[in-house]
Amino acid sequence: MSPVVIALGSLVLMLVLIYSGMHVAITLGLLSFIGVWLIRDDVGVAANLMAQAVSDAVASHIFGVVPLFVLTGFLVARADVGKDAFEVANQAFRRIRGGLGVATVAANAVFAAITGISIASAAVFSRVAVPQMLRFGYQPKFAVGVVAGSSVLGMLIPPSLLMILYGFLSEQSVGDLFTAGIVPGLLLALAFTVAILLMATFSPHRVYRGGQAQSVDTGDLMSVSRMLVLMLPIVLLIGLVLGGIYAGFFTATEAGAVGALLALVIAIVRRKLSWRGFWEVLIETGHVTVAVSFLIICANIYTRMLAMSGTPQALVGWMAAAGLGVAAFLLLYVLLILLLGTIIDSSSIMLIVLPLMLPIAQQFELNLIWFGVITVVAVEVGLLTPPFGLSVYVIKSTLGNSVDISLGDIFRGTAPFTLAMLVVLALLIVFPSISLVLLQ
């Protein structure tokens, strides 16, 4: 067999093994080892390549960035920062049609600018926003749909764990990727808001039980000073972490350390963190970091196997011979990601497709920062699509039996937001300047 046939066969076998239940990282590592062994006909070469790839991957600074931003996310969740953002947003949008839904999107956008983890957003706002929306007469399907849809902002608005991962795989600046994610993230939040307003205006029965919302203007209004007190920690976190990166004061790794320290101080000052709670946060951070790091290492090995086989160059030649240009490549790329999003998680999708697709994108001379934004948005659609929509399962697990709603209803509730994401994705592909405007 030719090296290209071996590499393409590994892609097919990879999907079979993953769909059969094998862990993505183990699949990548195993197929890489076998692929190099078959290509070079030497098991020693395969073993040496794996050892070198592991060493190079571990030596990368990415292994400092990941745990620091993950730790920051878990600490601010413990400190009830998401709850505070929702309370302020709730008051700001209380008189608008679908106001609690808009407040959830706004609070999620703010929370995303601190945590960078969509799953954390889904868990926090399932507890904070869903009970409030149900209390004021919103449809359960709409309430969970808003939370699931807006939770994806956590991976687009910086800091973003997926963008850090993409930066490692593509060897692009994490700071530039964060900057490129700001406008698309705000555009996506705006698209969600427009979708909510349209549903509340023209199809109120989809938003409210009985087609009519109860008044949310109950009790004393929050004072301006109280709102400022609640927003102060959020402003400090965003200002120090993102402002420090954009101003050039910190690298991404240093910004993660500053964010984690400030989040720890906020949690302690608010008396939201016991010694036991702190230990649990450290354990959760360790679990996420190890899982992501293991995936990165195995993806690095798989990338080297593909490069050794010459598959990316062969695919570029095939596309050129078939008369397929940049537009066809991008369409096929996005469709592949959306298809994979129905069966595997976001990080795994990137680790599977990028080693093959990045060289092709470079051959077409595409801007890899813009390509990264498109990748993240397309991957995040998978968090909402059945049967594997991870955000949906997190929401269902978080709510437990407190809300009588099925997984199918949650998926149906996310449909308008999935459509909004696809519209934004199309705009980002057609108008690259949306992603690159702050870098010019």
Coordinates of C-alpha atoms in Angstrom, one line a residue:
M1 CA 0.0 0.0 0.0
S2 CA 1.1 3.6 -0.7
P3 CA 1.6 6.0 2.2
V4 CA -1.4 8.0 1.2
V5 CA -3.7 5.0 1.1
I6 CA -2.4 4.0 4.6
A7 CA -3.1 7.6 5.9
L8 CA -6.6 7.8 4.4
G9 CA -7.3 4.3 5.7
S10 CA -6.4 5.4 9.2
L11 CA -8.9 8.3 8.9
V12 CA -11.7 5.8 8.1
L13 CA -10.6 3.4 10.8
M14 CA -10.4 6.3 13.3
L15 CA -14.1 7.2 12.8
V16 CA -15.1 3.5 13.2
L17 CA -13.1 3.1 16.4
I18 CA -14.3 6.4 17.9
Y19 CA -17.9 5.6 17.1
S20 CA -17.4 2.2 18.6
G21 CA -16.4 3.9 21.9
M22 CA -12.6 4.0 21.9
H23 CA -11.1 7.1 23.5
V24 CA -10.1 9.7 20.9
A25 CA -6.5 10.2 22.2
I26 CA -5.9 6.4 22.3
T27 CA -7.2 6.1 18.8
L28 CA -5.0 8.8 17.5
G29 CA -1.9 7.4 19.2
L30 CA -2.5 3.8 18.1
L31 CA -3.3 4.6 14.5
S32 CA -0.3 6.9 14.3
F33 CA 2.1 4.2 15.6
I34 CA 0.7 1.6 13.2
G35 CA 0.7 4.1 10.3
V36 CA 4.3 5.0 10.7
W37 CA 5.2 1.4 11.1
L38 CA 3.5 0.5 7.8
I39 CA 4.9 3.5 5.9
R40 CA 8.5 2.9 7.0
D41 CA 8.2 -0.8 7.5
D42 CA 10.2 -0.4 10.8
V43 CA 8.7 -0.6 14.3
G44 CA 11.7 1.2 15.7
V45 CA 11.1 4.3 13.6
A46 CA 7.5 4.3 14.8
A47 CA 8.5 4.1 18.4
N48 CA 11.2 6.8 18.1
L49 CA 8.7 9.1 16.3
M50 CA 6.2 8.7 19.1
A51 CA 8.8 9.4 21.8
Q52 CA 10.1 12.5 20.0
A53 CA 6.5 13.8 19.4
V54 CA 5.6 13.4 23.1
S55 CA 8.8 15.2 24.2
D56 CA 8.2 18.1 21.8
A57 CA 4.5 18.4 22.7
V58 CA 5.2 18.4 26.5
A59 CA 7.9 21.1 26.1
S60 CA 5.4 23.5 24.5
H61 CA 4.2 26.5 26.5
I62 CA 0.6 25.3 25.9
F63 CA 0.8 23.1 28.9
G64 CA 1.0 26.2 31.0
V65 CA -1.8 28.1 29.3
V66 CA -4.4 25.4 29.6
P67 CA -4.5 24.7 33.3
L68 CA -4.3 28.4 34.2
F69 CA -7.4 29.4 32.2
V70 CA -9.2 26.3 33.3
L71 CA -8.5 27.1 36.9
T72 CA -9.7 30.7 36.4
G73 CA -13.0 29.4 34.9
F74 CA -13.7 27.0 37.8
L75 CA -12.8 29.7 40.4
V76 CA -15.1 32.4 39.0
A77 CA -17.9 29.8 38.8
R78 CA -17.4 29.1 42.5
A79 CA -17.4 32.8 43.3
D80 CA -20.9 33.2 41.7
V81 CA -19.6 35.7 39.1
G82 CA -22.0 34.3 36.6
K83 CA -24.9 34.8 38.9
D84 CA -23.9 38.4 39.5
A85 CA -23.7 39.0 35.7
F86 CA -27.1 37.6 35.2
E87 CA -28.7 39.7 38.0
V88 CA -27.3 42.9 36.5
A89 CA -28.3 41.9 32.9
N90 CA -31.7 40.9 34.2
Q91 CA -32.4 44.4 35.5
A92 CA -31.0 46.0 32.3
F93 CA -33.2 44.1 30.0
R94 CA -36.3 43.5 32.2
R95 CA -38.7 45.6 30.1
I96 CA -37.7 44.1 26.7
R97 CA -39.7 41.3 25.1
G98 CA -37.9 38.1 26.0
G99 CA -35.9 40.1 28.4
L100 CA -34.8 37.2 30.6
G101 CA -33.5 35.4 27.5
V102 CA -31.6 38.5 26.3
A103 CA -30.2 38.9 29.9
T104 CA -29.0 35.3 29.7
V105 CA -27.2 35.9 26.5
A106 CA -25.6 39.1 27.8
A107 CA -24.6 37.4 31.1
N108 CA -23.1 34.5 29.2
A109 CA -21.1 36.8 26.9
V110 CA -19.7 38.5 30.0
F111 CA -19.0 35.2 31.7
A112 CA -17.4 33.9 28.5
A113 CA -14.9 36.8 28.7
I114 CA -13.6 35.4 31.9
T115 CA -13.9 31.6 31.7
G116 CA -13.4 30.4 28.1
I117 CA -15.2 27.1 28.8
S118 CA -18.6 26.5 27.2
I119 CA -19.5 23.6 29.5
A120 CA -18.9 25.8 32.6
S121 CA -21.3 28.4 31.2
A122 CA -23.9 25.7 30.5
A123 CA -23.7 24.4 34.0
V124 CA -23.7 27.8 35.8
F125 CA -26.6 29.3 33.8
S126 CA -28.7 26.1 34.0
R127 CA -28.8 26.7 37.8
V128 CA -29.1 30.5 37.6
A129 CA -31.2 31.5 34.5
V130 CA -33.5 28.5 33.9
P131 CA -35.4 28.7 37.3
Q132 CA -35.8 32.4 36.8
M133 CA -37.3 32.1 33.3
L134 CA -39.6 29.3 34.4
R135 CA -40.7 31.4 37.4
F136 CA -41.8 34.3 35.0
G137 CA -43.7 32.1 32.6
Y138 CA -41.2 31.2 29.9
Q139 CA -41.5 27.9 28.1
P140 CA -39.1 25.3 29.5
K141 CA -38.0 24.4 26.0
F142 CA -37.1 28.1 25.3
A143 CA -35.4 28.5 28.7
V144 CA -33.0 25.6 28.2
G145 CA -32.5 26.5 24.5
V146 CA -31.3 30.0 25.4
V147 CA -28.9 28.6 28.0
A148 CA -27.5 25.9 25.7
G149 CA -27.2 28.3 22.7
S150 CA -25.5 31.2 24.6
S151 CA -23.1 28.8 26.4
V152 CA -21.2 28.4 23.1
L153 CA -20.0 32.0 23.5
G154 CA -17.5 30.6 26.0
M155 CA -15.4 29.1 23.3
L156 CA -15.5 32.1 20.9
I157 CA -15.2 35.2 23.1
P158 CA -11.7 35.2 24.5
P159 CA -10.1 33.7 26.5
S160 CA -11.1 30.5 24.8
L161 CA -9.8 27.0 25.4
L162 CA -10.4 26.0 21.9
M163 CA -8.5 28.9 20.5
I164 CA -5.6 28.0 22.7
L165 CA -5.7 24.5 21.3
Y166 CA -6.0 25.8 17.7
G167 CA -3.0 28.2 18.4
F168 CA -0.9 25.2 19.4
L169 CA -1.9 23.0 16.5
S170 CA -1.5 25.8 13.9
E171 CA 1.5 27.5 15.5
Q172 CA -0.4 30.8 15.5
S173 CA -0.3 33.6 18.2
V174 CA -2.9 32.9 20.9
G175 CA -3.1 36.7 21.5
D176 CA -4.0 37.3 17.8
L177 CA -6.6 34.5 18.0
F178 CA -8.1 36.1 21.1
T179 CA -8.3 39.4 19.4
A180 CA -9.8 37.9 16.2
G181 CA -12.5 36.3 18.3
I182 CA -13.9 39.5 19.9
V183 CA -16.0 40.8 17.0
P184 CA -17.3 37.4 15.9
G185 CA -18.2 36.7 19.5
L186 CA -20.1 39.9 19.9
L187 CA -21.8 39.3 16.5
L188 CA -22.9 35.9 17.6
A189 CA -24.3 37.3 20.9
L190 CA -26.2 39.9 18.8
A191 CA -27.5 37.2 16.5
F192 CA -28.9 35.3 19.5
T193 CA -30.5 38.4 20.8
V194 CA -32.1 39.2 17.5
A195 CA -33.4 35.6 17.4
I196 CA -34.9 35.9 20.8
L197 CA -36.6 39.3 20.0
L198 CA -38.0 37.9 16.8
M199 CA -39.5 34.9 18.5
A200 CA -40.9 36.9 21.4
T201 CA -42.5 39.4 18.9
F202 CA -43.8 37.2 16.1
S203 CA -44.1 33.8 17.8
P204 CA -44.7 34.5 21.5
H205 CA -46.2 31.0 22.2
R206 CA -42.7 29.6 21.5
V207 CA -41.3 31.9 24.3
Y208 CA -44.0 32.2 26.9
R209 CA -46.5 29.7 28.4
G210 CA -49.9 30.9 27.2
G211 CA -48.2 33.3 24.8
Q212 CA -47.9 36.0 27.5
A213 CA -45.0 36.7 29.9
Q214 CA -45.5 37.6 33.5
S215 CA -44.1 40.9 34.7
V216 CA -40.5 40.7 35.7
D217 CA -40.5 44.1 37.3
T218 CA -41.1 42.9 40.9
G219 CA -39.6 44.0 44.2
D220 CA -37.2 46.8 44.7
L221 CA -34.9 47.7 41.8
M222 CA -31.2 47.2 42.3
S223 CA -29.4 50.4 43.0
V224 CA -26.7 51.7 40.7
S225 CA -24.1 51.3 43.5
R226 CA -25.2 47.7 44.0
M227 CA -24.8 47.0 40.3
L228 CA -21.4 48.6 40.3
V229 CA -20.3 46.4 43.2
L230 CA -21.5 43.3 41.5
M231 CA -19.8 44.2 38.2
L232 CA -16.5 45.4 39.7
P233 CA -14.9 41.9 40.0
I234 CA -16.0 41.1 36.4
V235 CA -14.5 44.4 35.0
L236 CA -11.3 43.8 36.9
L237 CA -10.9 40.2 35.6
I238 CA -11.7 41.2 32.0
G239 CA -9.6 44.3 32.2
L240 CA -6.5 42.6 33.6
V241 CA -6.6 39.4 31.6
L242 CA -7.7 40.5 28.2
G243 CA -6.4 44.1 28.6
G244 CA -3.0 42.8 29.7
I245 CA -2.7 40.6 26.6
Y246 CA -3.9 43.2 24.1
A247 CA -1.7 45.9 25.6
G248 CA 1.3 43.7 25.5
F249 CA 1.9 43.6 29.3
F250 CA 1.3 39.8 29.5
T251 CA 1.8 36.7 27.4
A252 CA -1.2 34.4 27.2
T253 CA 0.4 32.2 29.9
E254 CA 1.1 35.1 32.2
A255 CA -2.5 36.5 31.7
G256 CA -3.8 33.1 32.7
A257 CA -1.8 33.2 35.9
V258 CA -3.0 36.7 36.7
G259 CA -6.6 35.7 36.1
A260 CA -6.3 32.6 38.3
L261 CA -4.8 34.7 41.1
L262 CA -7.5 37.4 40.9
A263 CA -10.3 34.8 40.7
L264 CA -8.9 33.1 43.8
V265 CA -8.8 36.4 45.7
I266 CA -12.4 37.2 44.6
A267 CA -13.6 33.8 45.7
I268 CA -11.9 34.1 49.1
V269 CA -13.1 37.7 49.7
R270 CA -16.6 36.6 49.0
R271 CA -16.2 33.6 51.3
K272 CA -17.3 31.3 48.5
L273 CA -14.3 29.0 48.7
S274 CA -13.5 26.6 51.6
W275 CA -10.4 24.5 51.8
R276 CA -12.4 21.5 50.6
G277 CA -13.9 23.6 47.8
F278 CA -10.4 24.7 46.7
W279 CA -9.2 21.2 46.6
E280 CA -12.2 20.1 44.5
V281 CA -11.4 23.0 42.1
L282 CA -7.8 21.9 41.8
I283 CA -8.9 18.3 41.2
E284 CA -11.3 19.4 38.5
T285 CA -8.6 21.6 36.9
G286 CA -6.2 18.6 36.9
H287 CA -8.8 16.3 35.2
V288 CA -9.5 18.8 32.4
T289 CA -5.8 19.7 31.9
V290 CA -4.7 16.0 31.7
A291 CA -7.5 15.1 29.3
V292 CA -6.7 18.1 27.0
S293 CA -2.9 17.5 27.2
F294 CA -3.2 13.8 26.4
L295 CA -5.3 14.7 23.3
I296 CA -2.7 17.3 22.2
I297 CA 0.2 14.9 22.5
C298 CA -1.6 12.2 20.5
A299 CA -2.7 14.8 17.9
N300 CA 0.9 15.9 17.5
I301 CA 1.9 12.3 16.8
Y302 CA -0.9 11.9 14.2
T303 CA 0.1 15.2 12.5
R304 CA 3.6 13.8 12.0
M305 CA 2.3 10.6 10.6
L306 CA 0.1 12.5 8.0
A307 CA 3.1 14.7 7.1
M308 CA 5.2 11.6 6.6
S309 CA 2.6 10.0 4.3
G310 CA 2.3 13.1 2.1
T311 CA -1.5 13.0 2.3
P312 CA -2.1 16.8 2.6
Q313 CA -0.1 17.5 -0.6
A314 CA -1.9 14.6 -2.4
L315 CA -5.3 16.1 -1.4
V316 CA -4.4 19.5 -2.6
G317 CA -3.3 18.0 -5.9
W318 CA -6.6 16.1 -6.2
M319 CA -8.6 19.2 -5.5
A320 CA -6.7 21.2 -8.1
A321 CA -7.1 18.4 -10.7
A322 CA -10.8 18.3 -9.9
G323 CA -11.1 22.1 -10.3
L324 CA -12.1 22.7 -6.7
G325 CA -11.0 26.0 -5.3
V326 CA -11.0 27.7 -1.9
A327 CA -14.8 28.0 -1.7
A328 CA -15.2 24.2 -2.3
F329 CA -12.5 23.4 0.2
L330 CA -14.1 25.6 2.9
L331 CA -17.6 24.1 2.2
L332 CA -16.2 20.6 2.5
Y333 CA -14.3 21.5 5.6
V334 CA -17.3 23.0 7.4
L335 CA -19.5 20.1 6.4
L336 CA -17.0 17.6 7.8
I337 CA -16.8 19.5 11.1
L338 CA -20.6 19.7 11.4
L339 CA -20.9 15.9 10.6
L340 CA -18.2 15.1 13.3
G341 CA -20.0 17.4 15.7
T342 CA -22.9 14.9 15.8
I343 CA -20.7 12.1 17.3
I344 CA -17.7 13.6 19.1
D345 CA -16.7 16.6 21.3
S346 CA -15.2 19.9 20.2
S347 CA -11.6 19.3 21.2
S348 CA -11.5 15.9 19.5
I349 CA -12.9 17.3 16.3
M350 CA -10.1 19.9 16.1
L351 CA -7.5 17.3 16.9
I352 CA -8.8 15.0 14.1
V353 CA -9.3 17.4 11.3
L354 CA -6.7 20.1 11.7
P355 CA -3.6 17.9 11.1
L356 CA -5.0 17.1 7.7
M357 CA -6.7 20.4 6.8
L358 CA -4.2 23.0 8.0
P359 CA -1.6 22.1 5.4
I360 CA -4.3 22.4 2.7
A361 CA -5.3 25.8 4.1
Q362 CA -1.7 26.9 3.9
Q363 CA -1.4 25.7 0.3
F364 CA -4.4 27.9 -0.6
E365 CA -2.7 30.7 1.3
L366 CA -5.6 31.3 3.7
N367 CA -5.2 33.5 6.7
L368 CA -4.8 31.0 9.5
I369 CA -6.2 33.4 12.2
W370 CA -9.4 33.8 10.2
F371 CA -9.4 30.0 9.5
G372 CA -9.2 29.5 13.2
V373 CA -12.2 31.6 14.0
I374 CA -14.2 29.7 11.3
T375 CA -13.1 26.4 12.8
V376 CA -14.1 27.3 16.3
V377 CA -17.6 28.5 15.3
A378 CA -18.2 25.4 13.2
V379 CA -16.9 23.2 16.0
E380 CA -19.2 24.9 18.5
V381 CA -22.3 24.1 16.5
G382 CA -21.6 20.5 17.5
L383 CA -22.3 21.4 21.1
L384 CA -26.0 21.9 20.1
T385 CA -26.6 19.1 17.6
P386 CA -27.9 15.6 18.3
P387 CA -27.1 13.0 19.2
F388 CA -23.9 14.1 21.0
G389 CA -24.6 17.8 21.8
L390 CA -22.5 18.1 24.9
S391 CA -24.0 21.3 26.2
V392 CA -27.4 19.7 26.0
Y393 CA -26.3 16.8 28.2
V394 CA -24.6 19.1 30.7
I395 CA -27.8 21.1 31.1
K396 CA -30.0 18.0 31.5
S397 CA -27.5 16.6 34.1
T398 CA -27.4 19.9 35.9
L399 CA -31.2 20.4 36.1
G400 CA -31.7 16.7 37.1
N401 CA -35.4 16.2 38.1
S402 CA -36.0 19.8 39.0
V403 CA -37.4 20.5 35.5
D404 CA -39.5 18.0 33.6
I405 CA -38.0 18.3 30.2
S406 CA -36.6 15.6 27.8
L407 CA -33.3 15.7 25.9
G408 CA -35.4 15.9 22.7
D409 CA -37.1 19.0 23.9
I410 CA -33.8 20.6 24.8
F411 CA -32.4 19.8 21.4
R412 CA -35.5 21.3 19.8
G413 CA -35.1 24.4 22.0
T414 CA -31.6 25.0 20.7
A415 CA -32.7 24.9 17.0
P416 CA -33.2 28.7 16.6
F417 CA -29.7 29.3 18.1
T418 CA -28.1 26.6 15.9
L419 CA -29.6 28.4 12.9
A420 CA -28.3 31.7 14.1
M421 CA -24.8 30.2 14.5
L422 CA -24.9 28.9 10.9
V423 CA -25.9 32.4 9.6
V424 CA -23.0 34.0 11.5
L425 CA -20.6 31.2 10.3
A426 CA -21.6 32.0 6.7
L427 CA -21.0 35.7 7.3
L428 CA -17.5 35.0 8.7
I429 CA -16.6 32.9 5.7
V430 CA -17.9 35.5 3.1
F431 CA -16.5 38.5 5.0
P432 CA -13.1 37.6 6.5
S433 CA -12.6 41.2 7.6
I434 CA -15.2 40.6 10.4
S435 CA -12.6 38.4 12.2
L436 CA -9.5 40.4 11.2
V437 CA -10.7 44.0 11.7
L438 CA -9.0 44.4 15.1
L439 CA -5.7 43.0 13.8
Q440 CA -5.4 45.5 11.0

